[in-house]
XYZ file of C-alpha atoms in Angstrom:
293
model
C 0.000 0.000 0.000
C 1.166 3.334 -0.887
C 2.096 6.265 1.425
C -0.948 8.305 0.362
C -3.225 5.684 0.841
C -1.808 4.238 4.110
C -2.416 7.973 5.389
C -6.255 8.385 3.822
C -5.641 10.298 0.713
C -6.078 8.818 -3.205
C -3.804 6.792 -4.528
C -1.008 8.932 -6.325
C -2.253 9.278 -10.252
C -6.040 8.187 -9.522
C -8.448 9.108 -11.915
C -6.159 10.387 -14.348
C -6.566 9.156 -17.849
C -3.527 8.466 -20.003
C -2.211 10.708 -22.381
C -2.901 8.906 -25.051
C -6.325 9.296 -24.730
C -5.956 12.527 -25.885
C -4.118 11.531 -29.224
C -7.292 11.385 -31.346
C -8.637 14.977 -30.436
C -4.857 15.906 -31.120
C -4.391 14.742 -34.505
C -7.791 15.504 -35.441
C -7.676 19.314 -34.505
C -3.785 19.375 -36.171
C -5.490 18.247 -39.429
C -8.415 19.964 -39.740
C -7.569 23.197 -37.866
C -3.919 23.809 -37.753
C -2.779 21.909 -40.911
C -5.361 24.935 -43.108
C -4.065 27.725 -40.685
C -0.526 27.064 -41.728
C -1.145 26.444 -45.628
C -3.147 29.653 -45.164
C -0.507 31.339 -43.343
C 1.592 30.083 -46.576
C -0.464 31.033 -49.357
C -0.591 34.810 -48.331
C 2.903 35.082 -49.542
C 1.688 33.669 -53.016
C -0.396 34.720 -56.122
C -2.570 32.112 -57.242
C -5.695 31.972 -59.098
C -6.415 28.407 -57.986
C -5.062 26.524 -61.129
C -1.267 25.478 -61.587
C 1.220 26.367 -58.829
C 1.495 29.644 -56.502
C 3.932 31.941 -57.061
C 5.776 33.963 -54.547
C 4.921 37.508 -54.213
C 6.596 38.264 -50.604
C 4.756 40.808 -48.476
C 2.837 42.215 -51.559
C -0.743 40.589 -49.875
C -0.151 41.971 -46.742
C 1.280 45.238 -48.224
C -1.785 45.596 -50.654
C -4.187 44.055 -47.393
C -3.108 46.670 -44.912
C -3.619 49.441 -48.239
C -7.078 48.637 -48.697
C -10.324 51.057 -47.944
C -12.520 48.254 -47.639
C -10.281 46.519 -44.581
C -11.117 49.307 -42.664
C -15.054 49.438 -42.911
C -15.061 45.555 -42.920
C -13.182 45.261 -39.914
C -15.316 48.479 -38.334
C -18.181 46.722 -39.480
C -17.484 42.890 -37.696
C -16.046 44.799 -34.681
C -19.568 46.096 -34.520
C -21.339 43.061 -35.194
C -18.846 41.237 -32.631
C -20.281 43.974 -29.947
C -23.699 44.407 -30.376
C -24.197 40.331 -30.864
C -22.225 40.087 -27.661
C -24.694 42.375 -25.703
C -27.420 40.829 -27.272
C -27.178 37.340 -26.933
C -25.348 36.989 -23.591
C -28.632 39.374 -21.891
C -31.034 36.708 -23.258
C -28.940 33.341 -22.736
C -27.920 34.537 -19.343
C -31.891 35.392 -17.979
C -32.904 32.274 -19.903
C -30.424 30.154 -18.477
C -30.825 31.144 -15.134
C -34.625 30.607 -15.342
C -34.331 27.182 -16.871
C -32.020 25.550 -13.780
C -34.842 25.983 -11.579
C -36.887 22.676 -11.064
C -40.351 22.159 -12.731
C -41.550 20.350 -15.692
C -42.367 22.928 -17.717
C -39.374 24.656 -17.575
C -37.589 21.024 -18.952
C -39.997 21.174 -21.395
C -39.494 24.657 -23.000
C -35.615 24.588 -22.425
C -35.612 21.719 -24.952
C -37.729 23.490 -27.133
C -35.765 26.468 -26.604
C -32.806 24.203 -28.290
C -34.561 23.359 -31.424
C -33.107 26.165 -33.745
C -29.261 25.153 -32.827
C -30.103 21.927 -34.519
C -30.941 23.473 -37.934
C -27.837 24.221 -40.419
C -26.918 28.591 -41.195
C -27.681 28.018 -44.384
C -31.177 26.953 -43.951
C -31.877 29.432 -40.784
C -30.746 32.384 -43.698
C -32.901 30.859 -45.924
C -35.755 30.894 -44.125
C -35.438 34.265 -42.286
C -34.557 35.518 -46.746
C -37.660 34.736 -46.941
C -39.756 35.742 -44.257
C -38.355 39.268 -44.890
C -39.090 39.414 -48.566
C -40.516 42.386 -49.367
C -43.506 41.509 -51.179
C -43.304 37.900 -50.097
C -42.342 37.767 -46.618
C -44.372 38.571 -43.257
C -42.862 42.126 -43.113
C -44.200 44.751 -45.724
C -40.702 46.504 -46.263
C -37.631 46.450 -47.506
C -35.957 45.744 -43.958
C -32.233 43.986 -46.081
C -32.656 47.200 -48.015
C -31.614 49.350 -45.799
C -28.364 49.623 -43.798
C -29.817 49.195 -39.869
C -32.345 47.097 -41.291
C -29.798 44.513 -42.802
C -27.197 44.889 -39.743
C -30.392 44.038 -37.076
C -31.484 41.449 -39.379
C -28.289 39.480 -39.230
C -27.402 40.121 -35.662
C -31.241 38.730 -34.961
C -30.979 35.784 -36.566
C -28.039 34.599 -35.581
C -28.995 35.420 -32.091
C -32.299 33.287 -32.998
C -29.853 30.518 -33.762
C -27.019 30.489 -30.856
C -28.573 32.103 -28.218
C -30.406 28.219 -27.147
C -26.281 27.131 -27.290
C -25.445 29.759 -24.641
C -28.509 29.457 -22.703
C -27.465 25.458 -21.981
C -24.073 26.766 -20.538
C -25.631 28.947 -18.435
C -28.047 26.990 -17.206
C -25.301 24.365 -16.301
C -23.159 26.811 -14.508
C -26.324 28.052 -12.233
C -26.940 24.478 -11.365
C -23.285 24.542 -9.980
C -23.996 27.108 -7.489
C -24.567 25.772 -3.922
C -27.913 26.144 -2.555
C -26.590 26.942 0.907
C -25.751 30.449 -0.725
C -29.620 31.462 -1.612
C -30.854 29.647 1.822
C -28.369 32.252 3.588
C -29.008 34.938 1.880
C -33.239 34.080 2.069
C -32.694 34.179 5.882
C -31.023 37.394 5.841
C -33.683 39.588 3.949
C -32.537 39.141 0.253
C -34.807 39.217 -2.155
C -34.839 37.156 -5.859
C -33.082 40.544 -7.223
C -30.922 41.120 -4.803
C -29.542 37.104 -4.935
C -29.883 37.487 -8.808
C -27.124 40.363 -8.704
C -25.247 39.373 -5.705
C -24.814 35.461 -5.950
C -26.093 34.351 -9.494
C -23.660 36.897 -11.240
C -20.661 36.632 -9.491
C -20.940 32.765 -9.550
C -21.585 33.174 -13.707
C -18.197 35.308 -13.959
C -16.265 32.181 -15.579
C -19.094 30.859 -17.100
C -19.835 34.312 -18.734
C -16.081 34.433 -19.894
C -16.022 31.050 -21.759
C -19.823 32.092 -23.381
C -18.261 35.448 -24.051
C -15.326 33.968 -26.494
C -17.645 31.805 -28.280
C -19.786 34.647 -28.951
C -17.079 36.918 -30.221
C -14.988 33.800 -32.350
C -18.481 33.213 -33.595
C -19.227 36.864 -34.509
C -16.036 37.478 -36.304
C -16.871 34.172 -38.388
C -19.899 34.880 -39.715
C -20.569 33.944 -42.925
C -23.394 32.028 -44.619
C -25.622 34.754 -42.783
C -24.450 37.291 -44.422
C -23.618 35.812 -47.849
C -27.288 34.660 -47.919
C -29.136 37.509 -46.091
C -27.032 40.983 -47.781
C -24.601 39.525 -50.121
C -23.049 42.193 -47.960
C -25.288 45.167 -49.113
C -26.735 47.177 -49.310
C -23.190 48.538 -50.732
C -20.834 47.306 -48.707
C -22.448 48.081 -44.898
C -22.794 44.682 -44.525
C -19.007 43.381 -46.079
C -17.714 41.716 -42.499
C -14.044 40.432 -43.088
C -14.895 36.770 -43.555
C -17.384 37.992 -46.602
C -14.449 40.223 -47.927
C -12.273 37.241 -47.598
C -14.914 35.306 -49.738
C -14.940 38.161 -52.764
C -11.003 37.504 -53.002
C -11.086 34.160 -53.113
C -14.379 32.776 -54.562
C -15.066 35.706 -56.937
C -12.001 37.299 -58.036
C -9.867 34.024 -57.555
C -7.201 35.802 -55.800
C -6.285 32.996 -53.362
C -2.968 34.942 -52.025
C -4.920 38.154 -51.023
C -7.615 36.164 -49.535
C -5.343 33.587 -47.575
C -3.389 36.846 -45.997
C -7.497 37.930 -45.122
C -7.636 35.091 -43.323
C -4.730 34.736 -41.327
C -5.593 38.407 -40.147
C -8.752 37.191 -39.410
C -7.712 33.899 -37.380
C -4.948 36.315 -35.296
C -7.601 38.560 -34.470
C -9.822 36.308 -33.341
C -6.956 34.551 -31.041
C -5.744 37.991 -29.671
C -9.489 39.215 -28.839
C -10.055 35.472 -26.951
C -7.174 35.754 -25.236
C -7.179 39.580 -23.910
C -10.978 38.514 -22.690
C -9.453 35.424 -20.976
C -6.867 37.704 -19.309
C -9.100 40.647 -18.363
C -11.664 38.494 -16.460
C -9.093 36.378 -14.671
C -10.141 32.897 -15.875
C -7.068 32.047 -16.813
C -6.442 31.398 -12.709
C -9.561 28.805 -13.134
C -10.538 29.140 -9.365
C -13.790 27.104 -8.536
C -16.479 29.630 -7.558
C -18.101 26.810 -5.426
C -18.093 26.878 -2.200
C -15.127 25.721 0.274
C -13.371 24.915 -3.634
């Protein structure tokens, strides 16, 4: 018998899987995530049209990227997007959340149907929202993609319509993480449901907010079928977030080099913003909010 267990404590190494068990997730995210980041990262020092073999062009991508008008209203545009989705959804998932960890079977009952429109595919959520806001078709008698707040609601609503259920689940598991001893104390001493809801629900959210919060904002900078399918990134180019600009090089003008070097601004964008959110609201310490943890 082991020291630790002689003396009452786990057996040194219990629980702990192998690391091989993580070799699967491993190679899988090197092949299909950092494998395209890297030929990306390559290609933006290229031309290439798609057909026959890039050519080298040095920093003339980047050179020409950092030159361009339309970087600067796409990237004003998706910061916007980023912020206003941000506020948006996390107000809704959070109150929703909350609401569905309390016990009853109703509230089961509308949480998963509250799910339903994270199953369905972009595509077909755009296609079904392009149509419900037709003009002369749809449910709404105006030209609401037509305009520039019109089209930049539209596509921060529906992808709300479409995440928000995602976010709702993770807060409704961190809420039924916090200790019940905390409301029972706090019942005793006078508080009210407001005054718990500010003082004890929120504060026990913080790193559950934080790791909502990133998904929102990778997921806001990545937007794509919504847009493509909603705007086409009209009217103009109000709607033109970086991802859709990225899409015109490549896909319409078949300049793989300038939209690879797009991309790779894109992707070390996204990282930076995650990780100065992970550092500003201290989850990188990943202290358990639960009591006596």
């Amino acid at each position: 018998m082991s020291t630790s267990a002689a003396g009452g404590g786990p057996p040194t190494g219990a629980g702990r899987p192998h690391t091989s068990w993580a070799l699967p997730g491993v190679l899988f995210f090197a092949f299909f995530a950092v494998a395209p980041m890297v030929l990306a990262f390559c290609l933006s020092f290229t031309e290439w049209n798609g057909l026959g073999d890039p050519e080298p062009v040095g920093l003339a991508n980047w050179r020409r990227l950092l030159g361009d008008d339309r970087l600067t209203q796409s990237l004003t545009v998706t910061v916007l997007l980023t912020a206003v989705s941000w506020v948006f959804q996390t107000v809704i998932s959070l109150l929703l959340g909350v609401w569905a960890a309390g016990r009853g079977r109703n509230r089961a009952i509308l949480s998963a149907v509250f799910f339903v429109p994270f199953l369905l595919s972009s595509t077909a959520i755009s296609l079904l929202f392009y149509a419900l806001l037709d003009p002369n078709f749809g449910i709404v008698h105006r030209d609401t993609l037509g305009s520039t707040s019109g089209a930049f609601l539209a596509i921060v609503f529906v992808g709300g319509w479409q995440f928000i259920p995602f976010h709702t689940l993770i807060y409704q598991g961190g809420a039924r993480q916090i200790p019940e001893v905390l409301y029972q104390a706090a019942a005793i001493d006078g508080a009210g449901r407001y005054r718990q809801f500010f003082s004890i629900t929120l504060p026990q959210l913080r790193n559950t907010a934080t790791t909502s919060g990133v998904l929102m904002v990778v997921g806001s900078l990545t937007y794509f079928e919504t847009v493509l399918i909603l705007t086409q990134g009209g009217p103009g180019t109000d709607t033109a977030i970086l991802p859709y600009l990225m899409y015109q090089a490549g896909f319409k003008s078949y300049d793989f080099g300038y939209a690879s070097a797009i991309a790779t601004f894109l992707v070390v964008a996204a990282t930076a913003l995650s990780l100065l959110l992970v550092r500003l609201s201290g989850f990188g310490a990943m202290r358990s909010t639960r009591e006596g943890m």
